[in-house]
PDB file of C-alpha atoms in Angstrom:
ATOM      1  CA  UNK A   1     -49.014  95.425  84.528  1.00  0.00           C
ATOM      2  CA  UNK A   2     -50.370  97.281  81.484  1.00  0.00           C
ATOM      3  CA  UNK A   3     -53.723  97.681  83.125  1.00  0.00           C
ATOM      4  CA  UNK A   4     -52.147  99.291  86.286  1.00  0.00           C
ATOM      5  CA  UNK A   5     -50.113 101.610  84.039  1.00  0.00           C
ATOM      6  CA  UNK A   6     -53.228 102.604  82.110  1.00  0.00           C
ATOM      7  CA  UNK A   7     -55.226 103.193  85.269  1.00  0.00           C
ATOM      8  CA  UNK A   8     -52.338 105.164  86.779  1.00  0.00           C
ATOM      9  CA  UNK A   9     -52.196 107.433  83.597  1.00  0.00           C
ATOM     10  CA  UNK A  10     -55.941 107.968  83.667  1.00  0.00           C
ATOM     11  CA  UNK A  11     -55.797 108.891  87.311  1.00  0.00           C
ATOM     12  CA  UNK A  12     -52.795 111.208  86.815  1.00  0.00           C
ATOM     13  CA  UNK A  13     -54.590 112.933  83.897  1.00  0.00           C
ATOM     14  CA  UNK A  14     -57.769 113.359  86.024  1.00  0.00           C
ATOM     15  CA  UNK A  15     -55.777 114.744  88.966  1.00  0.00           C
ATOM     16  CA  UNK A  16     -53.873 117.176  86.702  1.00  0.00           C
ATOM     17  CA  UNK A  17     -57.143 118.337  85.127  1.00  0.00           C
ATOM     18  CA  UNK A  18     -58.771 118.867  88.524  1.00  0.00           C
ATOM     19  CA  UNK A  19     -55.669 120.660  89.807  1.00  0.00           C
ATOM     20  CA  UNK A  20     -55.581 123.011  86.829  1.00  0.00           C
ATOM     21  CA  UNK A  21     -59.307 123.631  86.953  1.00  0.00           C
ATOM     22  CA  UNK A  22     -59.544 124.468  90.649  1.00  0.00           C
ATOM     23  CA  UNK A  23     -56.128 125.326  91.968  1.00  0.00           C
ATOM     24  CA  UNK A  24     -54.280 127.295  89.263  1.00  0.00           C
ATOM     25  CA  UNK A  25     -55.331 130.714  88.173  1.00  0.00           C
ATOM     26  CA  UNK A  26     -54.416 131.332  84.529  1.00  0.00           C
ATOM     27  CA  UNK A  27     -53.423 135.026  84.129  1.00  0.00           C
ATOM     28  CA  UNK A  28     -53.823 136.663  80.747  1.00  0.00           C
ATOM     29  CA  UNK A  29     -50.696 138.321  79.382  1.00  0.00           C
ATOM     30  CA  UNK A  30     -52.369 141.829  79.543  1.00  0.00           C
ATOM     31  CA  UNK A  31     -53.330 141.426  83.195  1.00  0.00           C
ATOM     32  CA  UNK A  32     -51.966 144.103  85.541  1.00  0.00           C
ATOM     33  CA  UNK A  33     -48.941 143.266  87.727  1.00  0.00           C
ATOM     34  CA  UNK A  34     -49.854 141.069  90.654  1.00  0.00           C
ATOM     35  CA  UNK A  35     -51.804 138.684  88.474  1.00  0.00           C
ATOM     36  CA  UNK A  36     -55.275 139.837  89.214  1.00  0.00           C
ATOM     37  CA  UNK A  37     -57.197 141.386  86.313  1.00  0.00           C
ATOM     38  CA  UNK A  38     -58.679 144.795  87.047  1.00  0.00           C
ATOM     39  CA  UNK A  39     -62.278 144.803  87.989  1.00  0.00           C
ATOM     40  CA  UNK A  40     -64.485 147.195  86.026  1.00  0.00           C
ATOM     41  CA  UNK A  41     -65.905 150.076  87.979  1.00  0.00           C
ATOM     42  CA  UNK A  42     -67.079 153.523  87.171  1.00  0.00           C
ATOM     43  CA  UNK A  43     -64.099 154.871  89.252  1.00  0.00           C
ATOM     44  CA  UNK A  44     -61.699 153.246  86.817  1.00  0.00           C
ATOM     45  CA  UNK A  45     -63.220 154.912  83.793  1.00  0.00           C
ATOM     46  CA  UNK A  46     -60.842 157.593  82.576  1.00  0.00           C
ATOM     47  CA  UNK A  47     -62.864 159.463  79.994  1.00  0.00           C
ATOM     48  CA  UNK A  48     -64.779 162.669  80.839  1.00  0.00           C
ATOM     49  CA  UNK A  49     -68.182 161.972  79.418  1.00  0.00           C
ATOM     50  CA  UNK A  50     -70.944 164.291  78.230  1.00  0.00           C
ATOM     51  CA  UNK A  51     -74.632 163.479  78.381  1.00  0.00           C
ATOM     52  CA  UNK A  52     -75.308 161.654  75.111  1.00  0.00           C
ATOM     53  CA  UNK A  53     -78.730 163.368  74.414  1.00  0.00           C
ATOM     54  CA  UNK A  54     -78.652 166.974  73.330  1.00  0.00           C
ATOM     55  CA  UNK A  55     -80.221 169.369  75.827  1.00  0.00           C
ATOM     56  CA  UNK A  56     -80.531 166.834  78.676  1.00  0.00           C
ATOM     57  CA  UNK A  57     -78.840 167.880  81.946  1.00  0.00           C
ATOM     58  CA  UNK A  58     -77.330 165.398  84.413  1.00  0.00           C
ATOM     59  CA  UNK A  59     -79.878 166.278  87.068  1.00  0.00           C
ATOM     60  CA  UNK A  60     -82.597 164.904  84.756  1.00  0.00           C
ATOM     61  CA  UNK A  61     -81.045 161.432  84.644  1.00  0.00           C
ATOM     62  CA  UNK A  62     -82.361 158.453  86.602  1.00  0.00           C
ATOM     63  CA  UNK A  63     -80.313 155.388  87.598  1.00  0.00           C
ATOM     64  CA  UNK A  64     -82.033 152.458  85.918  1.00  0.00           C
ATOM     65  CA  UNK A  65     -78.914 150.237  85.742  1.00  0.00           C
ATOM     66  CA  UNK A  66     -80.066 147.542  88.157  1.00  0.00           C
ATOM     67  CA  UNK A  67     -83.751 147.542  87.236  1.00  0.00           C
ATOM     68  CA  UNK A  68     -85.237 144.265  86.105  1.00  0.00           C
ATOM     69  CA  UNK A  69     -86.275 143.719  82.519  1.00  0.00           C
ATOM     70  CA  UNK A  70     -88.191 141.039  80.731  1.00  0.00           C
ATOM     71  CA  UNK A  71     -90.331 140.255  83.748  1.00  0.00           C
ATOM     72  CA  UNK A  72     -87.273 139.865  85.930  1.00  0.00           C
ATOM     73  CA  UNK A  73     -85.351 137.688  83.474  1.00  0.00           C
ATOM     74  CA  UNK A  74     -82.403 140.075  83.204  1.00  0.00           C
ATOM     75  CA  UNK A  75     -80.915 143.233  84.600  1.00  0.00           C
ATOM     76  CA  UNK A  76     -81.034 146.434  82.567  1.00  0.00           C
ATOM     77  CA  UNK A  77     -77.237 147.059  82.716  1.00  0.00           C
ATOM     78  CA  UNK A  78     -77.806 150.547  81.149  1.00  0.00           C
ATOM     79  CA  UNK A  79     -79.617 153.755  81.781  1.00  0.00           C
ATOM     80  CA  UNK A  80     -82.578 155.100  79.792  1.00  0.00           C
ATOM     81  CA  UNK A  81     -82.563 158.809  78.893  1.00  0.00           C
ATOM     82  CA  UNK A  82     -86.017 159.956  77.888  1.00  0.00           C
ATOM     83  CA  UNK A  83     -86.294 162.717  75.277  1.00  0.00           C
ATOM     84  CA  UNK A  84     -88.562 163.702  72.424  1.00  0.00           C
ATOM     85  CA  UNK A  85     -88.333 161.535  69.349  1.00  0.00           C
ATOM     86  CA  UNK A  86     -85.843 163.139  66.898  1.00  0.00           C
ATOM     87  CA  UNK A  87     -83.612 164.694  69.597  1.00  0.00           C
ATOM     88  CA  UNK A  88     -80.007 164.396  68.526  1.00  0.00           C
ATOM     89  CA  UNK A  89     -77.935 161.550  70.170  1.00  0.00           C
ATOM     90  CA  UNK A  90     -74.313 162.500  70.525  1.00  0.00           C
ATOM     91  CA  UNK A  91     -71.152 160.575  71.358  1.00  0.00           C
ATOM     92  CA  UNK A  92     -70.540 160.603  75.077  1.00  0.00           C
ATOM     93  CA  UNK A  93     -66.865 160.085  74.390  1.00  0.00           C
ATOM     94  CA  UNK A  94     -64.700 159.953  71.374  1.00  0.00           C
ATOM     95  CA  UNK A  95     -63.781 156.666  69.669  1.00  0.00           C
ATOM     96  CA  UNK A  96     -64.495 154.687  66.570  1.00  0.00           C
ATOM     97  CA  UNK A  97     -67.755 153.221  65.310  1.00  0.00           C
ATOM     98  CA  UNK A  98     -67.236 149.531  65.869  1.00  0.00           C
ATOM     99  CA  UNK A  99     -70.659 148.278  64.871  1.00  0.00           C
ATOM    100  CA  UNK A 100     -73.977 149.526  63.462  1.00  0.00           C
ATOM    101  CA  UNK A 101     -76.507 146.913  64.253  1.00  0.00           C
ATOM    102  CA  UNK A 102     -80.292 146.551  63.996  1.00  0.00           C
ATOM    103  CA  UNK A 103     -81.566 144.111  66.636  1.00  0.00           C
ATOM    104  CA  UNK A 104     -84.985 142.912  67.783  1.00  0.00           C
ATOM    105  CA  UNK A 105     -84.426 144.355  71.330  1.00  0.00           C
ATOM    106  CA  UNK A 106     -82.308 147.399  70.623  1.00  0.00           C
ATOM    107  CA  UNK A 107     -83.580 148.490  67.301  1.00  0.00           C
ATOM    108  CA  UNK A 108     -81.066 150.807  65.536  1.00  0.00           C
ATOM    109  CA  UNK A 109     -77.931 150.579  67.633  1.00  0.00           C
ATOM    110  CA  UNK A 110     -74.420 151.981  67.579  1.00  0.00           C
ATOM    111  CA  UNK A 111     -71.328 150.588  69.366  1.00  0.00           C
ATOM    112  CA  UNK A 112     -68.456 153.079  69.776  1.00  0.00           C
ATOM    113  CA  UNK A 113     -65.088 151.650  70.955  1.00  0.00           C
ATOM    114  CA  UNK A 114     -62.603 153.961  72.767  1.00  0.00           C
ATOM    115  CA  UNK A 115     -59.160 154.487  71.154  1.00  0.00           C
ATOM    116  CA  UNK A 116     -57.482 152.398  73.851  1.00  0.00           C
ATOM    117  CA  UNK A 117     -60.112 149.653  73.254  1.00  0.00           C
ATOM    118  CA  UNK A 118     -60.869 149.435  76.965  1.00  0.00           C
ATOM    119  CA  UNK A 119     -64.456 150.869  76.724  1.00  0.00           C
ATOM    120  CA  UNK A 120     -67.513 150.313  74.554  1.00  0.00           C
ATOM    121  CA  UNK A 121     -70.359 152.771  74.482  1.00  0.00           C
ATOM    122  CA  UNK A 122     -73.724 151.431  73.356  1.00  0.00           C
ATOM    123  CA  UNK A 123     -76.487 153.603  72.036  1.00  0.00           C
ATOM    124  CA  UNK A 124     -79.892 151.909  71.324  1.00  0.00           C
ATOM    125  CA  UNK A 125     -83.486 152.577  70.124  1.00  0.00           C
ATOM    126  CA  UNK A 126     -82.320 155.252  67.752  1.00  0.00           C
ATOM    127  CA  UNK A 127     -84.980 156.518  65.332  1.00  0.00           C
ATOM    128  CA  UNK A 128     -82.280 156.862  62.653  1.00  0.00           C
ATOM    129  CA  UNK A 129     -78.545 157.083  62.137  1.00  0.00           C
ATOM    130  CA  UNK A 130     -76.723 160.349  61.356  1.00  0.00           C
ATOM    131  CA  UNK A 131     -75.925 160.830  57.703  1.00  0.00           C
ATOM    132  CA  UNK A 132     -72.472 159.335  56.884  1.00  0.00           C
ATOM    133  CA  UNK A 133     -72.207 157.252  60.045  1.00  0.00           C
ATOM    134  CA  UNK A 134     -70.521 154.020  59.206  1.00  0.00           C
ATOM    135  CA  UNK A 135     -68.409 151.278  60.771  1.00  0.00           C
ATOM    136  CA  UNK A 136     -64.710 152.076  61.237  1.00  0.00           C
ATOM    137  CA  UNK A 137     -65.386 155.852  61.206  1.00  0.00           C
ATOM    138  CA  UNK A 138     -63.731 157.847  64.018  1.00  0.00           C
ATOM    139  CA  UNK A 139     -66.041 160.064  65.972  1.00  0.00           C
ATOM    140  CA  UNK A 140     -65.293 162.896  68.263  1.00  0.00           C
ATOM    141  CA  UNK A 141     -66.986 163.506  71.566  1.00  0.00           C
ATOM    142  CA  UNK A 142     -70.204 165.309  70.849  1.00  0.00           C
ATOM    143  CA  UNK A 143     -70.508 164.065  67.278  1.00  0.00           C
ATOM    144  CA  UNK A 144     -74.091 163.369  66.174  1.00  0.00           C
ATOM    145  CA  UNK A 145     -74.753 159.634  65.969  1.00  0.00           C
ATOM    146  CA  UNK A 146     -78.501 159.680  65.294  1.00  0.00           C
ATOM    147  CA  UNK A 147     -81.734 160.665  66.914  1.00  0.00           C
ATOM    148  CA  UNK A 148     -83.720 159.392  69.917  1.00  0.00           C
ATOM    149  CA  UNK A 149     -86.480 157.003  68.923  1.00  0.00           C
ATOM    150  CA  UNK A 150     -88.349 153.910  70.011  1.00  0.00           C
ATOM    151  CA  UNK A 151     -87.062 151.171  67.726  1.00  0.00           C
ATOM    152  CA  UNK A 152     -86.614 147.599  68.787  1.00  0.00           C
ATOM    153  CA  UNK A 153     -88.604 146.670  71.851  1.00  0.00           C
ATOM    154  CA  UNK A 154     -88.944 150.237  73.152  1.00  0.00           C
ATOM    155  CA  UNK A 155     -92.469 151.517  73.980  1.00  0.00           C
ATOM    156  CA  UNK A 156     -93.472 153.931  71.161  1.00  0.00           C
ATOM    157  CA  UNK A 157     -95.072 156.221  73.650  1.00  0.00           C
ATOM    158  CA  UNK A 158     -91.861 156.623  75.569  1.00  0.00           C
ATOM    159  CA  UNK A 159     -88.948 157.407  73.191  1.00  0.00           C
ATOM    160  CA  UNK A 160     -85.588 157.327  74.856  1.00  0.00           C
ATOM    161  CA  UNK A 161     -81.907 156.543  74.473  1.00  0.00           C
ATOM    162  CA  UNK A 162     -80.769 153.224  76.033  1.00  0.00           C
ATOM    163  CA  UNK A 163     -77.115 153.968  76.912  1.00  0.00           C
ATOM    164  CA  UNK A 164     -74.599 151.407  78.219  1.00  0.00           C
ATOM    165  CA  UNK A 165     -70.899 151.261  78.908  1.00  0.00           C
ATOM    166  CA  UNK A 166     -68.888 148.057  78.880  1.00  0.00           C
ATOM    167  CA  UNK A 167     -65.380 147.633  80.210  1.00  0.00           C
ATOM    168  CA  UNK A 168     -63.573 145.652  77.515  1.00  0.00           C
ATOM    169  CA  UNK A 169     -60.449 143.588  77.097  1.00  0.00           C
ATOM    170  CA  UNK A 170     -58.515 144.699  73.989  1.00  0.00           C
ATOM    171  CA  UNK A 171     -59.528 141.555  71.967  1.00  0.00           C
ATOM    172  CA  UNK A 172     -63.278 141.498  73.048  1.00  0.00           C
ATOM    173  CA  UNK A 173     -65.765 141.710  70.230  1.00  0.00           C
ATOM    174  CA  UNK A 174     -68.413 144.482  70.036  1.00  0.00           C
ATOM    175  CA  UNK A 175     -71.074 142.470  71.943  1.00  0.00           C
ATOM    176  CA  UNK A 176     -68.792 141.369  74.799  1.00  0.00           C
ATOM    177  CA  UNK A 177     -67.498 143.213  77.875  1.00  0.00           C
ATOM    178  CA  UNK A 178     -68.436 143.806  81.420  1.00  0.00           C
ATOM    179  CA  UNK A 179     -71.275 146.242  82.038  1.00  0.00           C
ATOM    180  CA  UNK A 180     -70.537 149.205  84.330  1.00  0.00           C
ATOM    181  CA  UNK A 181     -73.093 151.742  85.503  1.00  0.00           C
ATOM    182  CA  UNK A 182     -73.062 154.890  83.368  1.00  0.00           C
ATOM    183  CA  UNK A 183     -75.146 156.877  85.844  1.00  0.00           C
ATOM    184  CA  UNK A 184     -72.368 157.938  88.227  1.00  0.00           C
ATOM    185  CA  UNK A 185     -70.221 159.017  85.309  1.00  0.00           C
ATOM    186  CA  UNK A 186     -73.008 160.939  83.606  1.00  0.00           C
ATOM    187  CA  UNK A 187     -74.312 162.455  86.893  1.00  0.00           C
ATOM    188  CA  UNK A 188     -71.136 164.625  86.934  1.00  0.00           C
ATOM    189  CA  UNK A 189     -70.915 165.102  83.158  1.00  0.00           C
ATOM    190  CA  UNK A 190     -71.359 168.282  81.253  1.00  0.00           C
ATOM    191  CA  UNK A 191     -74.657 168.676  79.415  1.00  0.00           C
ATOM    192  CA  UNK A 192     -74.572 169.492  75.747  1.00  0.00           C
ATOM    193  CA  UNK A 193     -76.744 172.525  74.973  1.00  0.00           C
ATOM    194  CA  UNK A 194     -79.329 172.353  72.209  1.00  0.00           C
ATOM    195  CA  UNK A 195     -77.912 173.337  68.867  1.00  0.00           C
TER     196      UNK A 195
END
């Protein structure tokens, strides 16, 4: 009798686990009404962006978001904005510096998080950071973050800004999020004239 009860309990636990895994959708508390979380898309982005490299107009941008990188190992998930080394990189949108990070691939990088914590803006391959830039500091749209460079795995003969946008959940960490294509947003953005 004990053996049948034990087998029944194991079977019930397995059935419950399978039911929960494949039949029940767990909805996070911050999900929109209707139970389905919003999907990230450029159309859902609410900020009016500016081109994050001084003097570059939207018509000079190229959509490199889906291009392969690392011999096809991964998708780019960003756009590259070529410019002369030392050209100022500015905040495409206002927010707060969430992370300054030096990585093997991105070199000198900056992560800016929007005030509503729904968006992260990633700036990579900077030659150097702007004086006084530090984590936790609020930055306004157009504030200088650093300069275009070729740090990390960028080709020294082709300095550029690697710019990415991630849709974020409020509790996501700086490296998380869902990439969205910045190109359609920047293609209609206002250029920032050279200073």
